[in-house]
Amino acid sequence: MIHKLGSVNNNREGFESLAELWSLAALLVARPLELDLSTCTSFDANMAAPLGAALAVIADKLNRTEIVGVLGPIENSLRRNQFLTNYGYPPLEAGTTILPFQRFQLTDERLFGEYLRRYLPGKGFPRLTEGAGKVFRQSIFEIFQNAVAHSESKLGVFVCGQFFPNELRLNFTISDAGIGICNKVRAFLGNEQLTSEAAIQWALAGGHTTRTGRRPGGVGLKFMQDFVRRNRGNIQIVSGDGLYGATTGYDKLHSSLPGTTVNFEINTADTQSYHDPDIGPENIF
Amino acid sequence: MADLTQKEVVVRVFDVIGTPLAVSSDDGQKVYDKIAPLLGQGQKVVLSFDKIDTIISAFLNASIGQLYGEFAEDKIRDLFNVREMSPEDLALLKRVVDNAKLYFENRKEFDQAWRDEAGGPQ
């Protein structure tokens, strides 16, 4: 199969491009897939994460993907973040603005910690106050841990980021190739008819968790949303055919993507403190 | 044992999990398994986060939030505390504790309310 991929940016159209690829390739088994990027004129580097997740599922079905026709600037970007090295392209020096494309297994929490320790410094830090940087790192970990706990992704978790020093903006994306938030919530609530929008909305509400048993949950996603709102950044969440954007609200894609993708856009000019002076160990419990 | 209850026992998270990353539920469970028996004996416990640089809610839910399913709030307030946490981490812990209190007080009602809201089975 030959598929021409459209532009892939951090917006609805970008996710539609990936969803279109997935809708056509999902049923392929043990076939060649030629992914032609000659009409892809713009590609936000962090979006290599959801593309990588989709291609991992396609590869898991014994299909062989070849990526061709990549335009110069995009090839440069995707070689620098090492995404294209998985498809036979030689790597380029990453420079100081890249958080490389990387795939982790669900048990790799400590390796993911090492990844952040290695690649986050210099990407807006230390201009970000220590508190803001800490809360951002926590938010990223909350999403990674959410994938570990809920995604059931046998193919792992895919991450990638890009820092824009002139715009004081950092984009970072975490994708998994698992069951997806929407399916997880539908199963938990026993309602297969629940729309993707309603399922994402449910998952984002404070105190809501699909976890059962003795450990409470439902804090992490709310924590992450509150940080992004206060940071004046943005977040996009895609699961199934549901798209949520903190600045754009809920939307429905024409077709679905596998797993769940969370896109952070962080304002690295943020110099706020992120603590409440009224909270201390004496009044928490 | 009588002498033991006179003092507080300091449980160092780093010593229990062996990493500065307090980011997994499983590691949180290891800490819970250390402190819950002590609280059960009426022992004062202080949880030290010295050398821990990243803490997330999944860890805190398992290590501390879970205590509210086992012990009364008053008992936890009397016997348990934390130290060497940054102000940002204390703010996160406050969220976890408030959520845990609600979770264990109203779990059954909450679950049903969510199912009603989503139109699922009764």
mmCIF file of C-alpha atoms in Angstrom:
data_model
loop_
_atom_site.group_PDB
_atom_site.id
_atom_site.type_symbol
_atom_site.label_atom_id
_atom_site.label_comp_id
_atom_site.label_asym_id
_atom_site.label_seq_id
_atom_site.Cartn_x
_atom_site.Cartn_y
_atom_site.Cartn_z
ATOM 1 C CA MET A 1 0.000 0.000 0.000
ATOM 2 C CA ILE A 2 1.214 3.518 -0.769
ATOM 3 C CA HIS A 3 -0.102 6.324 1.393
ATOM 4 C CA LYS A 4 0.582 10.019 1.010
ATOM 5 C CA LEU A 5 0.693 11.603 4.427
ATOM 6 C CA GLY A 6 -0.500 15.191 4.755
ATOM 7 C CA SER A 7 1.025 17.780 7.063
ATOM 8 C CA VAL A 8 1.273 16.808 10.717
ATOM 9 C CA ASN A 9 1.124 19.740 13.078
ATOM 10 C CA ASN A 10 -0.101 20.201 16.627
ATOM 11 C CA ASN A 11 -3.666 20.811 15.573
ATOM 12 C CA ARG A 12 -6.819 19.054 14.492
ATOM 13 C CA GLU A 13 -5.607 18.716 10.888
ATOM 14 C CA GLY A 14 -2.383 17.074 12.067
ATOM 15 C CA PHE A 15 -4.265 14.440 14.019
ATOM 16 C CA GLU A 16 -6.659 13.964 11.098
ATOM 17 C CA SER A 17 -3.640 13.155 8.880
ATOM 18 C CA LEU A 18 -2.463 10.490 11.304
ATOM 19 C CA ALA A 19 -5.984 9.125 11.787
ATOM 20 C CA GLU A 20 -6.424 8.821 8.026
ATOM 21 C CA LEU A 21 -3.195 6.803 7.813
ATOM 22 C CA TRP A 22 -4.393 4.572 10.627
ATOM 23 C CA SER A 23 -7.841 4.060 9.106
ATOM 24 C CA LEU A 24 -6.233 2.780 5.900
ATOM 25 C CA ALA A 25 -3.395 0.770 7.419
ATOM 26 C CA ALA A 26 -5.107 -0.768 10.443
ATOM 27 C CA LEU A 27 -6.249 -3.832 8.533
ATOM 28 C CA LEU A 28 -2.948 -4.514 6.739
ATOM 29 C CA VAL A 29 -1.202 -7.730 7.694
ATOM 30 C CA ALA A 30 2.252 -8.759 6.433
ATOM 31 C CA ARG A 31 2.203 -6.196 3.629
ATOM 32 C CA PRO A 32 4.575 -3.417 2.552
ATOM 33 C CA LEU A 33 3.519 0.134 3.455
ATOM 34 C CA GLU A 34 5.156 2.983 1.577
ATOM 35 C CA LEU A 35 4.589 6.165 3.521
ATOM 36 C CA ASP A 36 5.108 9.016 1.084
ATOM 37 C CA LEU A 37 5.781 12.363 2.738
ATOM 38 C CA SER A 38 6.201 14.339 -0.482
ATOM 39 C CA THR A 39 2.962 16.240 0.175
ATOM 40 C CA CYS A 40 3.709 16.698 3.862
ATOM 41 C CA THR A 41 4.905 20.289 3.880
ATOM 42 C CA SER A 42 4.934 20.846 7.624
ATOM 43 C CA PHE A 43 5.624 18.428 10.491
ATOM 44 C CA ASP A 44 5.886 19.457 14.137
ATOM 45 C CA ALA A 45 8.735 17.296 15.411
ATOM 46 C CA ASN A 46 6.974 16.233 18.616
ATOM 47 C CA MET A 47 4.222 14.642 16.504
ATOM 48 C CA ALA A 48 6.721 11.894 15.692
ATOM 49 C CA ALA A 49 5.429 10.323 18.927
ATOM 50 C CA PRO A 50 1.866 9.510 17.731
ATOM 51 C CA LEU A 51 3.166 8.631 14.256
ATOM 52 C CA GLY A 52 5.678 6.294 15.889
ATOM 53 C CA ALA A 53 2.937 4.687 17.974
ATOM 54 C CA ALA A 54 0.726 4.088 14.923
ATOM 55 C CA LEU A 55 3.654 2.688 12.916
ATOM 56 C CA ALA A 56 4.576 0.406 15.822
ATOM 57 C CA VAL A 57 1.101 -1.143 15.741
ATOM 58 C CA ILE A 58 1.376 -1.491 11.961
ATOM 59 C CA ALA A 59 4.811 -3.151 12.340
ATOM 60 C CA ASP A 60 3.431 -5.449 15.032
ATOM 61 C CA LYS A 61 1.148 -6.859 12.335
ATOM 62 C CA LEU A 62 4.250 -7.846 10.370
ATOM 63 C CA ASN A 63 3.908 -5.039 7.867
ATOM 64 C CA ARG A 64 7.090 -3.404 6.625
ATOM 65 C CA THR A 65 7.048 0.398 6.477
ATOM 66 C CA GLU A 66 9.269 2.468 4.236
ATOM 67 C CA ILE A 67 9.240 6.249 4.533
ATOM 68 C CA VAL A 68 9.970 8.083 1.281
ATOM 69 C CA GLY A 69 9.752 11.522 -0.300
ATOM 70 C CA VAL A 70 10.563 13.443 2.869
ATOM 71 C CA LEU A 71 11.084 17.126 2.098
ATOM 72 C CA GLY A 72 14.445 18.621 3.099
ATOM 73 C CA PRO A 73 13.596 20.633 6.234
ATOM 74 C CA ILE A 74 11.323 17.890 7.570
ATOM 75 C CA GLU A 75 13.921 15.229 6.881
ATOM 76 C CA ASN A 76 16.454 17.353 8.748
ATOM 77 C CA SER A 77 14.137 17.732 11.735
ATOM 78 C CA LEU A 78 13.132 14.065 11.885
ATOM 79 C CA ARG A 79 16.725 12.901 11.544
ATOM 80 C CA ARG A 80 17.810 15.239 14.291
ATOM 81 C CA ASN A 81 15.197 13.846 16.657
ATOM 82 C CA GLN A 82 16.181 10.319 15.554
ATOM 83 C CA PHE A 83 12.704 9.331 14.396
ATOM 84 C CA LEU A 84 13.850 8.571 10.857
ATOM 85 C CA THR A 85 16.820 6.522 12.015
ATOM 86 C CA ASN A 86 14.313 3.721 12.654
ATOM 87 C CA TYR A 87 13.580 3.780 8.931
ATOM 88 C CA GLY A 88 17.123 3.653 7.556
ATOM 89 C CA TYR A 89 18.023 7.353 7.584
ATOM 90 C CA PRO A 90 21.353 8.263 9.199
ATOM 91 C CA PRO A 91 21.005 10.400 12.340
ATOM 92 C CA LEU A 92 22.008 14.060 12.534
ATOM 93 C CA GLU A 93 23.431 15.911 15.514
ATOM 94 C CA ALA A 94 20.464 16.640 17.787
ATOM 95 C CA GLY A 95 21.545 20.138 18.862
ATOM 96 C CA THR A 96 20.175 21.838 21.930
ATOM 97 C CA THR A 97 16.471 22.093 21.124
ATOM 98 C CA ILE A 98 15.501 18.450 20.646
ATOM 99 C CA LEU A 99 14.046 15.931 23.040
ATOM 100 C CA PRO A 100 14.612 12.877 20.852
ATOM 101 C CA PHE A 101 11.996 10.413 19.761
ATOM 102 C CA GLN A 102 12.226 7.435 22.060
ATOM 103 C CA ARG A 103 10.207 4.328 22.811
ATOM 104 C CA PHE A 104 9.889 3.004 26.345
ATOM 105 C CA GLN A 105 8.366 -0.142 27.696
ATOM 106 C CA LEU A 106 5.790 0.237 30.458
ATOM 107 C CA THR A 107 8.337 -0.997 32.984
ATOM 108 C CA ASP A 108 10.879 1.686 32.003
ATOM 109 C CA GLU A 109 9.802 4.386 34.485
ATOM 110 C CA ARG A 110 13.349 4.894 35.708
ATOM 111 C CA LEU A 111 14.742 5.042 32.168
ATOM 112 C CA PHE A 112 12.124 7.670 31.371
ATOM 113 C CA GLY A 113 13.337 9.583 34.431
ATOM 114 C CA GLU A 114 16.870 9.421 33.042
ATOM 115 C CA TYR A 115 15.609 10.653 29.671
ATOM 116 C CA LEU A 116 14.060 13.732 31.301
ATOM 117 C CA ARG A 117 17.134 14.310 33.442
ATOM 118 C CA ARG A 118 19.299 14.223 30.330
ATOM 119 C CA TYR A 119 17.204 16.166 27.849
ATOM 120 C CA LEU A 120 15.034 18.661 29.754
ATOM 121 C CA PRO A 121 17.844 20.937 31.018
ATOM 122 C CA GLY A 122 18.361 23.799 28.608
ATOM 123 C CA LYS A 123 14.875 23.471 27.079
ATOM 124 C CA GLY A 124 13.460 26.527 28.811
ATOM 125 C CA PHE A 125 15.169 25.703 32.065
ATOM 126 C CA PRO A 126 16.322 27.414 34.203
ATOM 127 C CA ARG A 127 14.331 30.418 32.986
ATOM 128 C CA LEU A 128 11.296 28.543 34.197
ATOM 129 C CA THR A 129 11.281 28.970 37.956
ATOM 130 C CA GLU A 130 12.352 25.939 39.899
ATOM 131 C CA GLY A 131 8.772 25.441 41.057
ATOM 132 C CA ALA A 132 7.284 25.684 37.564
ATOM 133 C CA GLY A 133 9.925 23.337 36.161
ATOM 134 C CA LYS A 134 9.256 20.869 38.933
ATOM 135 C CA VAL A 135 5.507 20.910 38.372
ATOM 136 C CA PHE A 136 6.020 20.513 34.618
ATOM 137 C CA ARG A 137 8.252 17.474 35.182
ATOM 138 C CA GLN A 138 5.635 16.070 37.552
ATOM 139 C CA SER A 139 2.919 16.615 34.940
ATOM 140 C CA ILE A 140 4.911 14.723 32.319
ATOM 141 C CA PHE A 141 5.456 11.880 34.749
ATOM 142 C CA GLU A 142 1.752 11.834 35.627
ATOM 143 C CA ILE A 143 0.971 11.184 31.954
ATOM 144 C CA PHE A 144 3.691 8.574 31.609
ATOM 145 C CA GLN A 145 2.452 6.819 34.750
ATOM 146 C CA ASN A 146 -1.115 7.036 33.467
ATOM 147 C CA ALA A 147 0.003 5.120 30.379
ATOM 148 C CA VAL A 148 1.801 2.584 32.580
ATOM 149 C CA ALA A 149 -1.238 2.052 34.797
ATOM 150 C CA HIS A 150 -4.047 2.175 32.276
ATOM 151 C CA SER A 151 -2.965 1.845 28.643
ATOM 152 C CA GLU A 152 -2.262 -1.899 28.504
ATOM 153 C CA SER A 153 0.146 -0.941 25.711
ATOM 154 C CA LYS A 154 2.243 -3.979 24.916
ATOM 155 C CA LEU A 155 4.174 -1.912 22.400
ATOM 156 C CA GLY A 156 5.171 0.691 24.943
ATOM 157 C CA VAL A 157 5.128 4.461 25.198
ATOM 158 C CA PHE A 158 6.489 6.884 22.598
ATOM 159 C CA VAL A 159 7.815 10.327 23.469
ATOM 160 C CA CYS A 160 9.277 13.264 21.574
ATOM 161 C CA GLY A 161 9.744 16.982 22.170
ATOM 162 C CA GLN A 162 10.894 20.217 20.605
ATOM 163 C CA PHE A 163 11.943 23.477 22.262
ATOM 164 C CA PHE A 164 11.463 26.811 20.506
ATOM 165 C CA PRO A 165 13.864 29.216 22.234
ATOM 166 C CA ASN A 166 12.704 32.316 20.376
ATOM 167 C CA GLU A 167 9.045 31.652 21.185
ATOM 168 C CA LEU A 168 9.799 30.456 24.731
ATOM 169 C CA ARG A 169 7.722 27.371 24.075
ATOM 170 C CA LEU A 170 8.319 23.679 24.639
ATOM 171 C CA ASN A 171 6.225 21.004 22.961
ATOM 172 C CA PHE A 172 6.331 17.523 24.412
ATOM 173 C CA THR A 173 4.223 14.532 23.421
ATOM 174 C CA ILE A 174 3.543 11.171 25.020
ATOM 175 C CA SER A 175 1.703 8.534 22.986
ATOM 176 C CA ASP A 176 0.880 4.946 23.716
ATOM 177 C CA ALA A 177 -0.391 2.169 21.502
ATOM 178 C CA GLY A 178 -2.810 0.722 24.014
ATOM 179 C CA ILE A 179 -6.522 0.500 24.687
ATOM 180 C CA GLY A 180 -7.055 4.274 24.792
ATOM 181 C CA ILE A 181 -8.711 6.422 27.467
ATOM 182 C CA CYS A 182 -12.100 6.238 25.765
ATOM 183 C CA ASN A 183 -12.321 2.454 25.613
ATOM 184 C CA LYS A 184 -11.039 2.199 29.162
ATOM 185 C CA VAL A 185 -13.693 4.585 30.465
ATOM 186 C CA ARG A 186 -16.452 2.897 28.427
ATOM 187 C CA ALA A 187 -15.537 -0.477 29.909
ATOM 188 C CA PHE A 188 -15.366 0.932 33.436
ATOM 189 C CA LEU A 189 -18.706 2.701 33.182
ATOM 190 C CA GLY A 190 -20.321 -0.197 31.341
ATOM 191 C CA ASN A 191 -21.475 2.049 28.527
ATOM 192 C CA GLU A 192 -20.120 1.149 25.092
ATOM 193 C CA GLN A 193 -22.182 3.941 23.538
ATOM 194 C CA LEU A 194 -20.368 6.683 25.444
ATOM 195 C CA THR A 195 -18.928 9.184 22.966
ATOM 196 C CA SER A 196 -15.194 9.807 22.898
ATOM 197 C CA GLU A 197 -15.851 13.383 23.944
ATOM 198 C CA ALA A 198 -17.849 12.300 26.992
ATOM 199 C CA ALA A 199 -15.251 9.658 27.883
ATOM 200 C CA ILE A 200 -12.351 12.136 27.767
ATOM 201 C CA GLN A 201 -14.411 14.668 29.694
ATOM 202 C CA TRP A 202 -15.105 12.054 32.367
ATOM 203 C CA ALA A 203 -11.432 11.072 32.636
ATOM 204 C CA LEU A 204 -10.313 14.679 33.048
ATOM 205 C CA ALA A 205 -12.645 15.436 35.940
ATOM 206 C CA GLY A 206 -10.990 15.459 39.372
ATOM 207 C CA GLY A 207 -11.539 12.302 41.435
ATOM 208 C CA HIS A 208 -12.513 10.159 38.444
ATOM 209 C CA THR A 209 -10.466 7.003 37.992
ATOM 210 C CA THR A 210 -10.961 3.619 36.396
ATOM 211 C CA ARG A 211 -8.817 2.161 39.139
ATOM 212 C CA THR A 212 -10.601 -0.130 41.555
ATOM 213 C CA GLY A 213 -9.495 -1.452 44.910
ATOM 214 C CA ARG A 214 -7.700 0.073 47.858
ATOM 215 C CA ARG A 215 -5.633 2.733 46.125
ATOM 216 C CA PRO A 216 -7.410 6.002 45.370
ATOM 217 C CA GLY A 217 -6.746 7.819 42.099
ATOM 218 C CA GLY A 218 -8.029 10.550 39.846
ATOM 219 C CA VAL A 219 -5.642 13.310 40.881
ATOM 220 C CA GLY A 220 -2.975 13.227 38.169
ATOM 221 C CA LEU A 221 -4.870 14.412 35.102
ATOM 222 C CA LYS A 222 -6.560 17.228 37.030
ATOM 223 C CA PHE A 223 -3.186 18.276 38.456
ATOM 224 C CA MET A 224 -1.712 18.344 34.972
ATOM 225 C CA GLN A 225 -4.618 20.384 33.575
ATOM 226 C CA ASP A 226 -4.415 22.921 36.379
ATOM 227 C CA PHE A 227 -0.696 23.357 35.738
ATOM 228 C CA VAL A 228 -1.169 23.931 32.007
ATOM 229 C CA ARG A 229 -3.982 26.419 32.604
ATOM 230 C CA ARG A 230 -1.940 28.408 35.105
ATOM 231 C CA ASN A 231 1.159 28.203 32.879
ATOM 232 C CA ARG A 232 -0.910 29.597 29.990
ATOM 233 C CA GLY A 233 0.223 26.690 27.913
ATOM 234 C CA ASN A 234 -1.943 24.236 26.078
ATOM 235 C CA ILE A 235 -2.684 20.565 26.099
ATOM 236 C CA GLN A 236 -4.266 18.281 23.540
ATOM 237 C CA ILE A 237 -5.533 14.794 24.274
ATOM 238 C CA VAL A 238 -6.494 12.381 21.527
ATOM 239 C CA SER A 239 -8.099 9.028 22.132
ATOM 240 C CA GLY A 240 -10.107 7.103 19.566
ATOM 241 C CA ASP A 241 -11.847 9.758 17.500
ATOM 242 C CA GLY A 242 -11.985 12.224 20.395
ATOM 243 C CA LEU A 243 -9.828 15.336 20.520
ATOM 244 C CA TYR A 244 -9.668 17.636 23.505
ATOM 245 C CA GLY A 245 -7.721 20.880 23.435
ATOM 246 C CA ALA A 246 -7.452 23.046 26.544
ATOM 247 C CA THR A 247 -7.774 26.142 24.373
ATOM 248 C CA THR A 248 -10.133 24.730 21.746
ATOM 249 C CA GLY A 249 -12.449 22.390 23.677
ATOM 250 C CA TYR A 250 -13.780 19.046 22.485
ATOM 251 C CA ASP A 251 -13.906 17.908 18.898
ATOM 252 C CA LYS A 252 -14.452 14.728 16.905
ATOM 253 C CA LEU A 253 -11.999 13.419 14.320
ATOM 254 C CA HIS A 254 -13.219 11.815 11.104
ATOM 255 C CA SER A 255 -11.602 8.548 12.160
ATOM 256 C CA SER A 256 -9.731 7.103 15.120
ATOM 257 C CA LEU A 257 -6.147 6.808 16.294
ATOM 258 C CA PRO A 258 -4.816 3.879 18.318
ATOM 259 C CA GLY A 259 -4.005 4.402 21.997
ATOM 260 C CA THR A 260 -3.842 7.802 23.627
ATOM 261 C CA THR A 261 -1.761 10.859 22.811
ATOM 262 C CA VAL A 262 -1.127 13.768 25.157
ATOM 263 C CA ASN A 263 0.487 16.874 23.686
ATOM 264 C CA PHE A 264 1.913 19.514 26.016
ATOM 265 C CA GLU A 265 2.676 23.045 24.920
ATOM 266 C CA ILE A 266 4.471 24.740 27.784
ATOM 267 C CA ASN A 267 5.128 28.433 28.185
ATOM 268 C CA THR A 268 8.764 28.478 29.295
ATOM 269 C CA ALA A 269 8.638 32.180 30.181
ATOM 270 C CA ASP A 270 6.590 31.198 33.223
ATOM 271 C CA THR A 271 8.134 32.615 36.383
ATOM 272 C CA GLN A 272 5.240 31.950 38.766
ATOM 273 C CA SER A 273 5.546 29.980 41.944
ATOM 274 C CA TYR A 274 3.420 26.856 42.147
ATOM 275 C CA HIS A 275 2.875 26.430 45.819
ATOM 276 C CA ASP A 276 0.253 27.546 48.276
ATOM 277 C CA PRO A 277 1.828 29.289 51.273
ATOM 278 C CA ASP A 278 -1.093 28.168 53.435
ATOM 279 C CA ILE A 279 -0.295 24.465 52.954
ATOM 280 C CA GLY A 280 2.176 22.880 55.343
ATOM 281 C CA PRO A 281 2.683 19.453 56.895
ATOM 282 C CA GLU A 282 0.675 20.593 59.925
ATOM 283 C CA ASN A 283 -2.589 21.098 58.021
ATOM 284 C CA ILE A 284 -2.595 18.413 55.328
ATOM 285 C CA PHE A 285 -3.920 15.399 57.173
ATOM 286 C CA MET B 1 7.683 -2.351 72.046
ATOM 287 C CA ALA B 2 6.617 0.057 74.782
ATOM 288 C CA ASP B 3 9.751 2.148 74.290
ATOM 289 C CA LEU B 4 9.295 2.163 70.561
ATOM 290 C CA THR B 5 5.974 3.962 70.804
ATOM 291 C CA GLN B 6 7.556 6.781 72.808
ATOM 292 C CA LYS B 7 9.492 8.024 69.796
ATOM 293 C CA GLU B 8 8.662 8.629 66.205
ATOM 294 C CA VAL B 9 10.014 6.267 63.609
ATOM 295 C CA VAL B 10 11.481 7.944 60.543
ATOM 296 C CA VAL B 11 10.873 6.038 57.315
ATOM 297 C CA ARG B 12 13.078 7.348 54.514
ATOM 298 C CA VAL B 13 11.421 6.961 51.147
ATOM 299 C CA PHE B 14 14.771 6.843 49.347
ATOM 300 C CA ASP B 15 15.899 3.910 51.471
ATOM 301 C CA VAL B 16 12.701 2.010 50.698
ATOM 302 C CA ILE B 17 12.548 2.586 46.926
ATOM 303 C CA GLY B 18 16.232 3.157 46.129
ATOM 304 C CA THR B 19 15.710 5.985 43.643
ATOM 305 C CA PRO B 20 15.058 9.740 43.749
ATOM 306 C CA LEU B 21 12.005 9.151 41.532
ATOM 307 C CA ALA B 22 8.850 8.545 43.544
ATOM 308 C CA VAL B 23 6.762 8.002 40.449
ATOM 309 C CA SER B 24 5.247 4.548 40.560
ATOM 310 C CA SER B 25 2.332 2.962 42.389
ATOM 311 C CA ASP B 26 4.415 -0.131 43.089
ATOM 312 C CA ASP B 27 7.071 1.905 44.868
ATOM 313 C CA GLY B 28 4.288 3.696 46.760
ATOM 314 C CA GLN B 29 2.978 0.320 47.860
ATOM 315 C CA LYS B 30 6.421 -0.589 49.235
ATOM 316 C CA VAL B 31 6.335 2.532 51.400
ATOM 317 C CA TYR B 32 2.754 1.834 52.495
ATOM 318 C CA ASP B 33 3.790 -1.670 53.517
ATOM 319 C CA LYS B 34 6.426 -0.142 55.813
ATOM 320 C CA ILE B 35 4.297 2.514 57.484
ATOM 321 C CA ALA B 36 0.843 0.914 57.795
ATOM 322 C CA PRO B 37 1.923 -1.812 60.280
ATOM 323 C CA LEU B 38 3.649 0.813 62.445
ATOM 324 C CA LEU B 39 0.548 3.002 62.521
ATOM 325 C CA GLY B 40 -1.474 -0.107 63.303
ATOM 326 C CA GLN B 41 0.650 -0.540 66.424
ATOM 327 C CA GLY B 42 0.007 3.050 67.462
ATOM 328 C CA GLN B 43 3.536 4.074 66.512
ATOM 329 C CA LYS B 44 4.272 7.658 65.443
ATOM 330 C CA VAL B 45 5.727 7.694 61.934
ATOM 331 C CA VAL B 46 7.447 10.449 59.979
ATOM 332 C CA LEU B 47 7.949 9.887 56.272
ATOM 333 C CA SER B 48 11.121 11.578 55.038
ATOM 334 C CA PHE B 49 11.422 12.617 51.388
ATOM 335 C CA ASP B 50 15.101 13.522 51.693
ATOM 336 C CA LYS B 51 16.937 12.844 48.375
ATOM 337 C CA ILE B 52 13.644 12.452 46.485
ATOM 338 C CA ASP B 53 13.445 14.876 43.566
ATOM 339 C CA THR B 54 10.262 13.900 41.730
ATOM 340 C CA ILE B 55 6.993 12.851 43.329
ATOM 341 C CA ILE B 56 3.717 12.198 41.533
ATOM 342 C CA SER B 57 0.180 11.454 42.615
ATOM 343 C CA ALA B 58 0.306 7.731 41.761
ATOM 344 C CA PHE B 59 3.080 7.266 44.309
ATOM 345 C CA LEU B 60 1.332 9.370 46.948
ATOM 346 C CA ASN B 61 -2.020 7.639 46.394
ATOM 347 C CA ALA B 62 -0.452 4.255 47.067
ATOM 348 C CA SER B 63 1.852 5.257 49.915
ATOM 349 C CA ILE B 64 -0.291 7.783 51.813
ATOM 350 C CA GLY B 65 -3.773 8.064 50.257
ATOM 351 C CA GLN B 66 -4.332 4.390 50.864
ATOM 352 C CA LEU B 67 -3.916 4.925 54.627
ATOM 353 C CA TYR B 68 -7.376 6.539 54.712
ATOM 354 C CA GLY B 69 -8.921 3.214 53.772
ATOM 355 C CA GLU B 70 -7.307 1.590 56.799
ATOM 356 C CA PHE B 71 -7.131 4.209 59.532
ATOM 357 C CA ALA B 72 -9.380 6.973 60.861
ATOM 358 C CA GLU B 73 -8.473 10.537 59.950
ATOM 359 C CA ASP B 74 -7.868 11.408 63.611
ATOM 360 C CA LYS B 75 -5.436 8.556 64.011
ATOM 361 C CA ILE B 76 -3.501 9.542 60.898
ATOM 362 C CA ARG B 77 -3.393 13.164 62.056
ATOM 363 C CA ASP B 78 -2.079 12.125 65.486
ATOM 364 C CA LEU B 79 0.492 9.584 64.383
ATOM 365 C CA PHE B 80 1.676 10.456 60.882
ATOM 366 C CA ASN B 81 3.583 13.281 59.267
ATOM 367 C CA VAL B 82 5.981 14.047 56.442
ATOM 368 C CA ARG B 83 9.164 16.076 56.166
ATOM 369 C CA GLU B 84 11.655 17.312 53.584
ATOM 370 C CA MET B 85 8.981 17.876 50.975
ATOM 371 C CA SER B 86 9.109 20.963 48.766
ATOM 372 C CA PRO B 87 6.166 23.414 48.871
ATOM 373 C CA GLU B 88 5.033 22.169 45.433
ATOM 374 C CA ASP B 89 5.071 18.570 46.624
ATOM 375 C CA LEU B 90 3.135 19.498 49.751
ATOM 376 C CA ALA B 91 0.476 21.105 47.538
ATOM 377 C CA LEU B 92 0.220 17.862 45.551
ATOM 378 C CA LEU B 93 0.052 15.812 48.749
ATOM 379 C CA LYS B 94 -2.820 17.993 49.966
ATOM 380 C CA ARG B 95 -4.750 17.169 46.778
ATOM 381 C CA VAL B 96 -4.046 13.467 47.230
ATOM 382 C CA VAL B 97 -5.156 13.466 50.862
ATOM 383 C CA ASP B 98 -8.358 15.443 50.189
ATOM 384 C CA ASN B 99 -9.180 13.099 47.305
ATOM 385 C CA ALA B 100 -8.467 9.996 49.390
ATOM 386 C CA LYS B 101 -10.806 11.154 52.165
ATOM 387 C CA LEU B 102 -13.607 11.612 49.656
ATOM 388 C CA TYR B 103 -12.783 8.351 47.888
ATOM 389 C CA PHE B 104 -13.027 6.217 50.992
ATOM 390 C CA GLU B 105 -15.990 8.064 52.520
ATOM 391 C CA ASN B 106 -18.170 7.908 49.462
ATOM 392 C CA ARG B 107 -16.718 5.305 47.127
ATOM 393 C CA LYS B 108 -19.886 3.374 46.493
ATOM 394 C CA GLU B 109 -22.018 6.462 46.053
ATOM 395 C CA PHE B 110 -19.430 8.103 43.805
ATOM 396 C CA ASP B 111 -19.163 5.102 41.510
ATOM 397 C CA GLN B 112 -22.926 4.890 41.134
ATOM 398 C CA ALA B 113 -23.239 8.627 40.530
ATOM 399 C CA TRP B 114 -20.652 8.421 37.748
ATOM 400 C CA ARG B 115 -22.412 5.472 36.172
ATOM 401 C CA ASP B 116 -25.736 7.324 36.351
ATOM 402 C CA GLU B 117 -24.125 10.366 34.772
ATOM 403 C CA ALA B 118 -22.696 8.224 31.967
ATOM 404 C CA GLY B 119 -25.933 6.330 31.421
ATOM 405 C CA GLY B 120 -24.412 2.985 32.318
ATOM 406 C CA PRO B 121 -25.915 0.027 34.234
ATOM 407 C CA GLN B 122 -27.374 0.550 37.727
#
